Coordinates of N, CA and C in Angstrom, one line a residue:
X1 N 13.1 12.6 -1.2 CA 13.2 11.9 0.0 C 11.8 11.4 0.5
X2 N 10.8 12.2 0.2 CA 9.4 11.8 0.7 C 9.0 10.4 0.1
X3 N 9.4 10.2 -1.2 CA 9.0 9.0 -1.9 C 9.8 7.8 -1.3
X4 N 11.0 8.0 -0.8 CA 11.8 7.0 -0.2 C 11.1 6.5 1.1
X5 N 10.7 7.4 1.9 CA 10.0 7.1 3.1 C 8.8 6.3 2.9
X6 N 8.0 6.7 1.8 CA 6.8 5.9 1.5 C 7.2 4.5 1.0
X7 N 8.2 4.4 0.2 CA 8.7 3.1 -0.3 C 9.1 2.2 0.8
X8 N 9.7 2.8 1.8 CA 10.2 2.0 3.0 C 9.0 1.8 4.0
X9 N 7.8 2.2 3.6 CA 6.6 2.1 4.5 C 6.8 2.8 5.8
X10 N 7.5 3.9 5.8 CA 7.6 4.7 7.1 C 6.3 5.5 7.3
X11 N 5.6 5.7 6.2 CA 4.3 6.4 6.3 C 3.5 6.0 5.1
X12 N 2.2 6.3 5.1 CA 1.3 5.9 4.1 C 1.1 6.9 3.0
X13 N 0.3 6.6 2.1 CA -0.1 7.4 0.9 C -0.6 8.8 1.3
X14 N -1.4 8.8 2.4 CA -2.0 10.1 2.9 C -0.8 11.1 3.2
X15 N 0.1 10.6 4.0 CA 1.2 11.4 4.5 C 2.1 11.9 3.3
X16 N 2.3 11.0 2.3 CA 3.1 11.3 1.2 C 2.4 12.4 0.4
X17 N 1.1 12.3 0.2 CA 0.3 13.4 -0.5 C 0.5 14.7 0.2
X18 N 0.4 14.7 1.5 CA 0.6 16.0 2.3 C 2.0 16.5 2.1
X19 N 3.0 15.7 2.2 CA 4.3 16.1 2.1 C 4.6 16.7 0.7
X20 N 4.1 16.0 -0.4 CA 4.2 16.5 -1.7 C 3.6 17.9 -1.9
X21 N 2.4 18.0 -1.3 CA 1.6 19.3 -1.4 C 2.5 20.4 -0.8
X22 N 3.1 20.1 0.4 CA 3.9 21.1 1.1 C 5.1 21.5 0.2
X23 N 5.7 20.5 -0.4 CA 6.9 20.7 -1.2 C 6.6 21.6 -2.4
X24 N 5.5 21.3 -3.0 CA 5.1 22.0 -4.3 C 4.5 23.3 -4.0
X25 N 3.6 23.4 -3.1 CA 2.8 24.6 -2.9 C 3.0 25.4 -1.6
X26 N 3.7 24.7 -0.6 CA 3.9 25.4 0.7 C 3.0 24.9 1.7
X27 N 3.2 25.3 3.0 CA 2.4 24.8 4.1 C 1.0 25.4 4.1
X28 N 0.9 26.7 3.6 CA -0.4 27.3 3.6 C -0.5 28.2 2.3
X29 N -1.5 28.1 1.5 CA -1.6 28.8 0.3 C -2.9 29.6 0.3
X30 N -2.8 30.9 0.1 CA -4.0 31.8 0.0 C -4.9 31.2 -1.1
X31 N -6.2 31.2 -0.7 CA -7.2 30.7 -1.6 C -7.1 31.3 -3.0
X32 N -7.0 32.6 -3.1 CA -7.0 33.2 -4.5 C -5.8 32.7 -5.3
X33 N -4.6 32.6 -4.7 CA -3.5 32.1 -5.4 C -3.7 30.6 -5.9
X34 N -4.2 29.8 -5.0 CA -4.4 28.4 -5.3 C -5.4 28.2 -6.4
X35 N -6.5 29.0 -6.4 CA -7.5 28.9 -7.5 C -6.9 29.3 -8.8
X36 N -6.1 30.3 -8.8 CA -5.4 30.7 -10.0 C -4.5 29.6 -10.6
X37 N -3.7 29.0 -9.7 CA -2.8 28.0 -10.0 C -3.6 26.7 -10.5
X38 N -4.6 26.4 -9.8 CA -5.5 25.2 -10.1 C -6.1 25.4 -11.5
X39 N -6.6 26.6 -11.8 CA -7.2 26.8 -13.1 C -6.2 26.7 -14.2
X40 N -5.0 27.2 -14.0 CA -4.0 27.1 -15.0 C -3.6 25.7 -15.3
X41 N -3.5 24.9 -14.2 CA -3.1 23.5 -14.3 C -4.3 22.7 -15.0
X42 N -5.5 23.0 -14.7 CA -6.6 22.4 -15.3 C -6.7 22.7 -16.8
X43 N -6.5 23.9 -17.2 CA -6.5 24.3 -18.6 C -5.4 23.5 -19.4
X44 N -4.2 23.4 -18.8 CA -3.1 22.7 -19.4 C -3.4 21.2 -19.5
X45 N -4.0 20.6 -18.4 CA -4.3 19.2 -18.4 C -5.3 18.9 -19.4
X46 N -6.4 19.6 -19.5 CA -7.4 19.4 -20.5 C -6.9 19.6 -21.9
X47 N -6.1 20.6 -22.1 CA -5.6 20.9 -23.5 C -4.6 19.8 -24.0
X48 N -3.7 19.3 -23.1 CA -2.6 18.5 -23.6 C -2.6 17.1 -22.9
X49 N -3.2 16.9 -21.8 CA -3.1 15.6 -21.1 C -4.3 14.7 -21.2
X50 N -5.4 15.1 -21.8 CA -6.6 14.3 -21.9 C -6.6 13.5 -23.2
X51 N -6.7 12.2 -23.0 CA -6.7 11.3 -24.2 C -8.0 11.4 -25.0
X52 N -7.8 11.3 -26.3 CA -9.0 11.4 -27.2 C -10.1 10.4 -26.8
X53 N -9.7 9.2 -26.4 CA -10.7 8.2 -26.0 C -11.5 8.6 -24.8
X54 N -10.8 9.3 -23.8 CA -11.5 9.8 -22.7 C -12.5 10.9 -23.1
X55 N -12.1 11.8 -23.9 CA -13.0 12.9 -24.4 C -14.2 12.3 -25.1
X56 N -14.0 11.3 -25.9 CA -15.1 10.7 -26.6 C -16.0 10.0 -25.7
X57 N -15.5 9.3 -24.7 CA -16.4 8.6 -23.7 C -17.2 9.6 -22.9
X58 N -16.6 10.7 -22.5 CA -17.3 11.7 -21.7 C -18.4 12.2 -22.5
X59 N -18.2 12.5 -23.8 CA -19.2 13.1 -24.7 C -20.3 12.0 -24.9
X60 N -19.9 10.8 -25.1 CA -20.9 9.7 -25.3 C -21.8 9.5 -24.1
X61 N -21.2 9.5 -22.9 CA -22.0 9.3 -21.7 C -22.9 10.5 -21.5
X62 N -22.4 11.7 -21.8 CA -23.3 12.9 -21.6 C -24.4 12.8 -22.6
X63 N -24.2 12.4 -23.8 CA -25.2 12.3 -24.9 C -26.3 11.2 -24.4
X64 N -25.9 10.2 -23.7 CA -26.8 9.2 -23.2 C -27.6 9.8 -22.0
X65 N -27.3 11.0 -21.5 CA -28.1 11.6 -20.4 C -27.5 11.2 -19.1
X66 N -26.4 10.6 -19.0 CA -25.8 10.2 -17.7 C -25.3 11.4 -16.9
X67 N -25.4 11.3 -15.6 CA -24.8 12.2 -14.7 C -23.3 11.9 -14.6
X68 N -22.5 12.9 -14.9 CA -21.0 12.7 -14.9 C -20.5 13.1 -13.5
X69 N -19.9 12.2 -12.8 CA -19.3 12.4 -11.5 C -17.9 12.0 -11.5
X70 N -17.0 12.9 -11.3 CA -15.6 12.6 -11.2 C -15.3 12.2 -9.8
X71 N -14.9 11.0 -9.6 CA -14.4 10.5 -8.2 C -12.9 10.2 -8.3
X72 N -12.2 11.0 -7.6 CA -10.7 10.9 -7.7 C -10.0 11.1 -6.4
X73 N -8.8 10.5 -6.3 CA -8.0 10.7 -5.1 C -7.3 12.0 -5.1
X74 N -7.3 12.7 -6.3 CA -6.7 14.0 -6.4 C -7.4 15.0 -5.5
X75 N -6.7 16.1 -5.2 CA -7.3 17.1 -4.4 C -8.4 17.8 -5.1
X76 N -9.4 18.2 -4.4 CA -10.6 18.9 -5.0 C -10.2 20.2 -5.6
X77 N -9.3 20.9 -5.0 CA -9.0 22.3 -5.6 C -8.6 22.3 -7.0
X78 N -8.0 21.2 -7.5 CA -7.7 21.2 -9.0 C -8.6 20.2 -9.7
X79 N -9.1 19.2 -9.1 CA -10.0 18.2 -9.7 C -11.3 18.9 -10.1
X80 N -11.7 19.9 -9.3 CA -13.0 20.6 -9.5 C -12.8 21.5 -10.8
X81 N -11.6 22.1 -10.9 CA -11.4 22.9 -12.1 C -11.4 22.1 -13.4
X82 N -10.8 20.9 -13.3 CA -10.8 20.0 -14.5 C -12.2 19.6 -14.8
X83 N -12.9 19.2 -13.8 CA -14.3 18.8 -14.0 C -15.2 19.9 -14.6
X84 N -14.9 21.1 -14.1 CA -15.7 22.3 -14.7 C -15.4 22.4 -16.2
X85 N -14.2 22.3 -16.6 CA -13.8 22.5 -18.0 C -14.4 21.4 -18.9
X86 N -14.6 20.2 -18.3 CA -15.1 19.0 -19.0 C -16.6 18.9 -18.9
X87 N -17.2 19.7 -18.1 CA -18.7 19.7 -18.0 C -19.2 18.6 -17.1
X88 N -18.5 18.2 -16.1 CA -18.9 17.2 -15.1 C -20.0 17.8 -14.2
X89 N -20.9 17.0 -13.7 CA -22.0 17.4 -12.8 C -21.5 17.5 -11.4
X90 N -20.6 16.7 -11.0 CA -20.2 16.7 -9.6 C -18.7 16.2 -9.5
X91 N -18.1 16.5 -8.3 CA -16.8 16.0 -8.0 C -16.7 15.4 -6.6
X92 N -16.2 14.2 -6.5 CA -15.9 13.6 -5.2 C -14.4 13.5 -5.2
X93 N -13.7 14.1 -4.2 CA -12.2 14.2 -4.2 C -11.7 14.3 -2.8
X94 N -10.4 14.2 -2.7 CA -9.7 14.4 -1.5 C -9.8 15.9 -1.1
X95 N -10.2 16.2 0.1 CA -10.4 17.5 0.6 C -9.1 18.0 1.3
X96 N -8.9 19.3 1.3 CA -7.8 19.9 2.1 C -8.3 20.6 3.3
X97 N -7.5 20.6 4.3 CA -7.8 21.4 5.5 C -7.6 22.9 5.2
X98 N -8.3 23.7 6.0 CA -8.1 25.2 5.8 C -7.7 25.8 7.2
X99 N -6.9 26.8 7.1 CA -6.5 27.5 8.3 C -7.5 28.5 8.7
X100 N -7.3 29.2 9.8 CA -8.2 30.2 10.3 C -8.5 31.3 9.3
X101 N -7.4 31.7 8.5 CA -7.6 32.8 7.5 C -8.2 32.3 6.2
X102 N -8.5 31.0 6.1 CA -9.1 30.4 4.9 C -8.0 29.9 4.0
X103 N -6.8 30.0 4.3 CA -5.7 29.4 3.5 C -5.8 27.9 3.4
X104 N -5.5 27.4 2.2 CA -5.5 25.9 2.1 C -4.2 25.4 2.7
X105 N -4.3 24.4 3.6 CA -3.2 23.9 4.3 C -2.7 22.6 3.6
X106 N -1.5 22.2 3.8 CA -0.9 21.0 3.2 C -1.3 19.8 4.2
X107 N -2.6 19.6 4.3 CA -3.1 18.6 5.2 C -4.5 18.1 4.6
X108 N -4.6 16.8 4.6 CA -5.9 16.2 4.2 C -7.0 16.4 5.2
X109 N -8.1 16.8 4.8 CA -9.3 16.9 5.7 C -10.1 15.7 5.4
X110 N -10.3 14.9 6.4 CA -11.1 13.6 6.3 C -10.1 12.5 5.7
X111 N -10.7 11.7 4.8 CA -9.9 10.6 4.2 C -9.4 11.0 2.9
X112 N -8.2 10.4 2.5 CA -7.7 10.5 1.2 C -8.7 9.6 0.3
X113 N -9.3 10.2 -0.7 CA -10.3 9.5 -1.5 C -9.7 8.4 -2.4
X114 N -9.2 7.4 -1.8 CA -8.4 6.4 -2.4 C -8.8 5.0 -2.0
X115 N -8.9 4.0 -2.9 CA -9.2 2.7 -2.5 C -10.6 2.6 -1.9
X116 N -10.8 1.9 -0.8 CA -12.1 1.7 -0.1 C -12.6 3.1 0.3
X117 N -11.8 4.0 0.6 CA -12.2 5.4 1.0 C -13.0 6.1 -0.1
X118 N -12.6 5.8 -1.4 CA -13.3 6.4 -2.5 C -14.7 5.8 -2.6
X119 N -14.9 4.6 -2.3 CA -16.2 4.0 -2.3 C -17.1 4.6 -1.2
X120 N -16.5 4.7 0.0 CA -17.2 5.4 1.1 C -17.6 6.8 0.7
X121 N -16.7 7.5 0.1 CA -17.0 8.9 -0.3 C -18.2 9.0 -1.3
X122 N -18.1 8.1 -2.3 CA -19.2 8.0 -3.3 C -20.5 7.7 -2.7
X123 N -20.5 6.7 -1.8 CA -21.8 6.3 -1.1 C -22.3 7.5 -0.2
X124 N -21.4 8.2 0.5 CA -21.8 9.3 1.3 C -22.4 10.4 0.4
X125 N -21.7 10.7 -0.7 CA -22.2 11.7 -1.6 C -23.6 11.4 -2.1
X126 N -23.8 10.2 -2.5 CA -25.1 9.8 -3.0 C -26.2 9.9 -1.9
X127 N -25.9 9.4 -0.8 CA -26.8 9.5 0.4 C -27.2 10.9 0.7
X128 N -26.2 11.8 0.7 CA -26.5 13.2 0.9 C -27.5 13.8 -0.1
X129 N -27.5 13.3 -1.3 CA -28.4 13.8 -2.3 C -29.6 12.9 -2.5
X130 N -29.8 12.0 -1.6 CA -31.0 11.1 -1.7 C -31.0 10.2 -2.9
X131 N -29.8 9.8 -3.4 CA -29.7 8.9 -4.5 C -29.6 7.5 -4.0
X132 N -30.6 6.7 -4.2 CA -30.6 5.3 -3.7 C -29.8 4.5 -4.7
X133 N -28.9 3.6 -4.2 CA -28.1 2.8 -5.1 C -28.9 2.0 -6.1
X134 N -30.0 1.5 -5.6 CA -30.8 0.6 -6.5 C -31.6 1.4 -7.6
X135 N -31.6 2.7 -7.5 CA -32.3 3.6 -8.5 C -31.4 4.1 -9.6
X136 N -30.1 3.7 -9.6 CA -29.2 4.2 -10.6 C -28.4 3.1 -11.2
X137 N -27.9 3.3 -12.4 CA -27.0 2.4 -13.0 C -25.6 3.1 -13.0
X138 N -24.7 2.5 -12.4 CA -23.4 3.1 -12.2 C -22.4 2.6 -13.2
X139 N -21.8 3.4 -14.1 CA -20.8 3.1 -15.0 C -19.5 3.7 -14.4
X140 N -18.4 2.9 -14.2 CA -17.2 3.4 -13.6 C -16.0 3.1 -14.4
X141 N -15.2 4.2 -14.6 CA -13.9 4.0 -15.3 C -12.8 4.3 -14.4
X142 N -11.7 3.6 -14.5 CA -10.5 3.9 -13.7 C -9.3 3.1 -14.3
X143 N -8.2 3.7 -14.0 CA -6.9 3.0 -14.6 C -6.1 2.4 -13.5
X144 N -6.7 2.2 -12.3 CA -5.8 1.6 -11.2 C -6.6 0.6 -10.4
X145 N -5.9 -0.4 -10.0 CA -6.4 -1.6 -9.3 C -6.9 -1.1 -7.9
X146 N -6.3 0.0 -7.4 CA -6.8 0.5 -6.0 C -8.3 0.8 -6.0
X147 N -8.9 1.0 -7.2 CA -10.3 1.2 -7.3 C -11.1 0.0 -7.3
X148 N -10.5 -1.2 -7.0 CA -11.3 -2.4 -7.0 C -12.6 -2.4 -6.2
X149 N -12.7 -1.7 -5.0 CA -13.9 -1.7 -4.3 C -15.0 -1.0 -5.2
X150 N -14.7 0.1 -5.9 CA -15.7 0.8 -6.7 C -16.0 0.0 -8.0
X151 N -15.0 -0.7 -8.6 CA -15.3 -1.5 -9.7 C -16.3 -2.6 -9.3
X152 N -16.1 -3.2 -8.2 CA -17.0 -4.3 -7.7 C -18.4 -3.8 -7.4
X153 N -18.5 -2.6 -7.0 CA -19.8 -1.9 -6.6 C -20.6 -1.5 -7.9
X154 N -19.8 -1.1 -8.9 CA -20.4 -0.5 -10.1 C -21.2 -1.6 -10.9
X155 N -22.2 -1.1 -11.7 CA -22.9 -2.0 -12.6 C -22.1 -2.3 -13.8
X156 N -21.4 -1.3 -14.3 CA -20.6 -1.4 -15.5 C -19.2 -0.9 -15.2
X157 N -18.3 -1.8 -14.8 CA -16.9 -1.4 -14.5 C -16.1 -1.5 -15.8
X158 N -15.3 -0.4 -16.0 CA -14.4 -0.3 -17.1 C -13.0 0.0 -16.7
X159 N -12.2 -1.0 -16.6 CA -10.7 -0.7 -16.4 C -10.2 0.0 -17.7
X160 N -9.4 1.1 -17.6 CA -9.0 1.8 -18.7 C -7.4 1.9 -18.7
X161 N -6.8 1.7 -19.8 CA -5.3 1.7 -19.9 C -4.7 1.0 -18.7
X162 N -5.2 -0.2 -18.5 CA -4.9 -1.0 -17.3 C -3.4 -1.4 -17.3
X163 N -2.9 -1.3 -16.1 CA -1.6 -1.9 -15.8 C -1.8 -3.4 -15.4
X164 N -0.7 -4.2 -15.2 CA -0.8 -5.6 -15.1 C -1.8 -6.1 -13.9
X165 N -1.7 -5.5 -12.7 CA -2.6 -5.9 -11.7 C -4.1 -5.7 -12.0
X166 N -4.4 -4.6 -12.7 CA -5.7 -4.3 -13.0 C -6.2 -5.2 -14.2
X167 N -5.3 -5.5 -15.1 CA -5.7 -6.4 -16.2 C -6.0 -7.8 -15.6
X168 N -5.2 -8.2 -14.6 CA -5.4 -9.5 -14.0 C -6.8 -9.5 -13.3
X169 N -7.1 -8.5 -12.5 CA -8.4 -8.4 -11.9 C -9.5 -8.4 -12.9
X170 N -9.4 -7.6 -13.9 CA -10.4 -7.6 -15.0 C -10.6 -8.9 -15.6
X171 N -9.6 -9.6 -15.9 CA -9.7 -11.0 -16.5 C -10.4 -11.9 -15.5
X172 N -10.1 -11.9 -14.2 CA -10.8 -12.8 -13.3 C -12.3 -12.4 -13.2
X173 N -12.6 -11.2 -13.3 CA -14.0 -10.7 -13.1 C -14.8 -10.7 -14.5
X174 N -14.1 -10.8 -15.6 CA -14.8 -10.7 -16.9 C -15.1 -9.3 -17.3
X175 N -14.4 -8.3 -16.8 CA -14.7 -6.9 -17.2 C -14.0 -6.6 -18.5
X176 N -14.6 -5.8 -19.3 CA -14.0 -5.3 -20.5 C -12.9 -4.3 -20.2
X177 N -11.8 -4.4 -20.8 CA -10.7 -3.4 -20.6 C -10.6 -2.5 -21.8
X178 N -10.7 -1.2 -21.5 CA -10.6 -0.2 -22.6 C -9.2 0.4 -22.7
X179 N -8.8 0.7 -23.9 CA -7.5 1.4 -24.1 C -7.8 2.7 -24.8
X180 N -7.6 3.8 -24.1 CA -7.8 5.1 -24.7 C -6.5 5.7 -25.2
X181 N -5.5 5.0 -25.3 CA -4.2 5.5 -25.8 C -4.1 5.4 -27.3
X182 N -5.0 4.6 -27.9 CA -4.9 4.4 -29.3 C -5.6 5.5 -30.1

């Protein structure tokens, strides 16, 4: 039912994410239980859901001495666990609100790290660390056209496993499209 309301534009992506969180995990989840669940999910994702091309690119970028930053619309509580397993240096993700007892609530804290909000989050993260945009070369990978603001901002944008709208954008901009499914 939540997806139907989203499809009918009764509410946005943020609200859909909160509703899905509530349906899957409940209104409030004790931190210890959530960490346990997130770690199990991360292990399964890395073991069976990570494409060989992605693994190879992560290793190649690490070998080049690049800082690996995972910027995702996913919730931090599980994105951080995946990043830890893959050896990422940092994570920029959608944050969850916490209750008085420290439980994770089915509510986004701040912005959903999606579209233009992802670029704002990346820029804020860099500014907090004193990283000037002109001092770094940014290589960015994504599989969705919603990341167009970050693609435009990056020095080396790489659409990956692109769907039709992203392929069209990449063609207009002259960006190389990678396919990690092969």
